[in-house]
Tab-separated table of C-alpha atoms and ligand atoms in Angstrom:
chain	number	residue	atom	x	y	z
A	13	UNK	CA	-5.818	-105.130	83.917
A	14	UNK	CA	-8.523	-107.770	83.977
A	15	UNK	CA	-6.872	-110.318	81.719
A	16	UNK	CA	-7.035	-114.048	82.463
A	17	UNK	CA	-3.676	-114.866	80.892
A	18	UNK	CA	-1.963	-111.896	82.606
A	19	UNK	CA	-3.201	-113.451	85.866
A	20	UNK	CA	-1.635	-116.762	84.852
A	21	UNK	CA	1.634	-114.909	84.082
A	22	UNK	CA	1.428	-113.278	87.540
A	23	UNK	CA	0.730	-116.760	89.067
A	24	UNK	CA	-2.527	-115.410	90.512
A	25	UNK	CA	-4.398	-118.186	88.672
A	26	UNK	CA	-2.849	-121.666	88.592
A	27	UNK	CA	-1.874	-123.318	85.339
A	28	UNK	CA	0.163	-126.365	84.405
A	29	UNK	CA	3.254	-124.613	83.095
A	30	UNK	CA	5.421	-126.630	80.727
A	31	UNK	CA	7.932	-123.970	79.634
A	32	UNK	CA	8.880	-120.460	80.743
A	33	UNK	CA	11.558	-117.882	80.042
A	34	UNK	CA	11.848	-114.115	80.537
A	35	UNK	CA	9.603	-113.337	77.575
A	36	UNK	CA	7.055	-116.124	77.270
A	37	UNK	CA	5.062	-118.727	79.183
A	38	UNK	CA	3.618	-122.035	77.953
A	39	UNK	CA	0.904	-123.941	79.826
A	40	UNK	CA	-1.651	-126.663	79.173
A	41	UNK	CA	-4.999	-125.589	77.755
A	42	UNK	CA	-7.834	-126.134	80.226
A	43	UNK	CA	-10.081	-127.459	77.396
A	44	UNK	CA	-7.703	-129.644	75.368
A	45	UNK	CA	-8.768	-130.573	71.844
A	46	UNK	CA	-5.986	-133.143	71.441
A	47	UNK	CA	-3.779	-135.301	73.697
A	48	UNK	CA	-1.297	-132.417	73.753
A	49	UNK	CA	-2.719	-128.890	73.750
A	50	UNK	CA	-0.490	-126.137	75.064
A	51	UNK	CA	-0.811	-122.367	74.858
A	52	UNK	CA	2.260	-120.201	74.293
A	53	UNK	CA	1.805	-116.584	75.359
A	54	UNK	CA	4.032	-113.535	75.690
A	55	UNK	CA	4.335	-112.260	79.251
A	56	UNK	CA	3.617	-108.793	77.866
A	57	UNK	CA	-0.081	-108.153	77.334
A	58	UNK	CA	-0.958	-107.899	73.648
A	59	UNK	CA	-4.637	-108.447	72.882
A	60	UNK	CA	-4.483	-110.009	69.420
A	61	UNK	CA	-2.262	-110.530	66.398
A	62	UNK	CA	-3.888	-107.395	65.025
A	63	UNK	CA	-2.419	-105.386	67.919
A	64	UNK	CA	1.264	-106.183	67.389
A	65	UNK	CA	3.621	-103.518	66.115
A	66	UNK	CA	7.235	-103.391	64.973
A	67	UNK	CA	8.474	-103.312	68.574
A	68	UNK	CA	7.005	-106.818	69.025
A	69	UNK	CA	9.054	-108.326	66.185
A	70	UNK	CA	11.479	-110.161	68.443
A	71	UNK	CA	8.763	-111.175	70.927
A	72	UNK	CA	6.801	-112.879	68.142
A	73	UNK	CA	9.971	-114.820	67.315
A	74	UNK	CA	10.254	-115.807	70.979
A	75	UNK	CA	6.758	-117.279	70.778
A	76	UNK	CA	7.673	-119.479	67.819
A	77	UNK	CA	10.952	-120.565	69.415
A	78	UNK	CA	9.029	-121.465	72.586
A	79	UNK	CA	6.461	-123.392	70.536
A	80	UNK	CA	9.301	-125.349	68.944
A	81	UNK	CA	10.762	-126.118	72.375
A	82	UNK	CA	7.350	-127.158	73.715
A	83	UNK	CA	6.916	-129.517	70.747
A	84	UNK	CA	10.320	-131.026	71.485
A	85	UNK	CA	9.576	-131.408	75.199
A	86	UNK	CA	6.222	-133.054	74.430
A	87	UNK	CA	7.670	-135.409	71.817
A	88	UNK	CA	5.720	-133.864	68.934
A	89	UNK	CA	8.542	-132.665	66.701
A	90	UNK	CA	9.142	-135.832	64.709
A	91	UNK	CA	5.502	-136.689	63.950
A	92	UNK	CA	4.414	-133.117	63.446
A	93	UNK	CA	1.785	-131.008	65.093
A	94	UNK	CA	-0.294	-127.906	64.502
A	95	UNK	CA	0.313	-124.294	65.520
A	96	UNK	CA	-2.862	-122.191	65.544
A	97	UNK	CA	-3.505	-118.551	66.307
A	98	UNK	CA	-7.120	-117.409	66.374
A	99	UNK	CA	-7.435	-113.695	65.699
A	100	UNK	CA	-10.420	-111.699	66.891
A	101	UNK	CA	-13.950	-112.868	67.545
A	102	UNK	CA	-14.501	-113.780	63.893
A	103	UNK	CA	-11.334	-115.866	63.994
A	104	UNK	CA	-12.466	-117.845	67.012
A	105	UNK	CA	-10.430	-115.984	69.633
A	106	UNK	CA	-12.010	-116.118	73.088
A	107	UNK	CA	-9.174	-114.930	75.338
A	108	UNK	CA	-7.830	-111.549	74.289
A	109	UNK	CA	-4.182	-112.051	75.198
A	110	UNK	CA	-2.337	-113.218	72.084
A	111	UNK	CA	-1.515	-116.943	72.152
A	112	UNK	CA	-0.312	-119.762	69.951
A	113	UNK	CA	-2.002	-123.133	70.342
A	114	UNK	CA	0.397	-126.092	70.121
A	115	UNK	CA	-1.823	-129.052	69.243
A	116	UNK	CA	-0.563	-132.590	68.748
A	117	UNK	CA	-0.786	-136.263	69.515
A	118	UNK	CA	-3.560	-137.098	67.066
A	119	UNK	CA	-4.239	-136.825	63.351
A	120	UNK	CA	-5.566	-133.452	62.262
A	121	UNK	CA	-7.610	-132.466	59.232
A	122	UNK	CA	-7.709	-129.528	56.863
A	123	UNK	CA	-9.504	-127.194	56.459
A	124	UNK	CA	-10.074	-126.517	60.170
A	125	UNK	CA	-13.607	-125.883	61.393
B	203	LIG	P1	-8.847	-118.977	71.825
B	203	LIG	O1	-10.233	-119.499	71.615
B	203	LIG	O2	-7.950	-119.132	70.609
B	203	LIG	O3	-8.852	-117.564	72.382
B	203	LIG	O4	-8.207	-119.940	72.916
B	203	LIG	C1	-8.330	-119.712	74.302
B	203	LIG	C2	-8.010	-121.004	74.978
B	203	LIG	O5	-7.775	-120.705	76.348
B	203	LIG	C3	-9.108	-122.054	74.924
B	203	LIG	O6	-8.647	-123.198	74.188
B	203	LIG	C4	-9.344	-122.431	76.381
B	203	LIG	C5	-8.181	-121.822	77.113
B	203	LIG	N1	-8.465	-121.334	78.445
B	203	LIG	C6	-9.481	-120.506	78.789
B	203	LIG	N2	-9.435	-120.260	80.103
B	203	LIG	C7	-8.356	-120.913	80.594
B	203	LIG	C8	-7.777	-121.022	81.896
B	203	LIG	O7	-8.228	-120.447	82.892
B	203	LIG	N3	-6.668	-121.806	82.004
B	203	LIG	C9	-6.126	-122.458	80.934
B	203	LIG	N4	-5.041	-123.202	81.172
B	203	LIG	N5	-6.636	-122.366	79.698
B	203	LIG	C10	-7.732	-121.605	79.541
């Protein structure tokens, strides 16, 4: 499958990995929008949040637990940070392997752009 993030999971494309377990991988975004910008992805290929099904229930939980651990490792937990998931082209998604953005280290505003 020609998926960029599957290639990062397979270690065919290098990435700065900050956290990994059997189910998920977290690595630094190549185009950071904040001092800390990390992507949390499942190792299983799922294109978007619109493609999950009931069998992915626990895997989605793994993503949030990993995001929490990444925030702790990066020193973001106390100050707070932002978790973002863009869904589909209209939602700003550009890589079609589901991912959570962990963004922190600066003030953020609402609503997002
Ligand atoms: P989204 O627009 O929500 O689909 O976010 C995709 C993110 O992926 C975007 O912030 C840039 C990042 N990205 C794209 N290509 C690469 C890559 O080859 N390596 C890494 N580490 N990040 C990438």
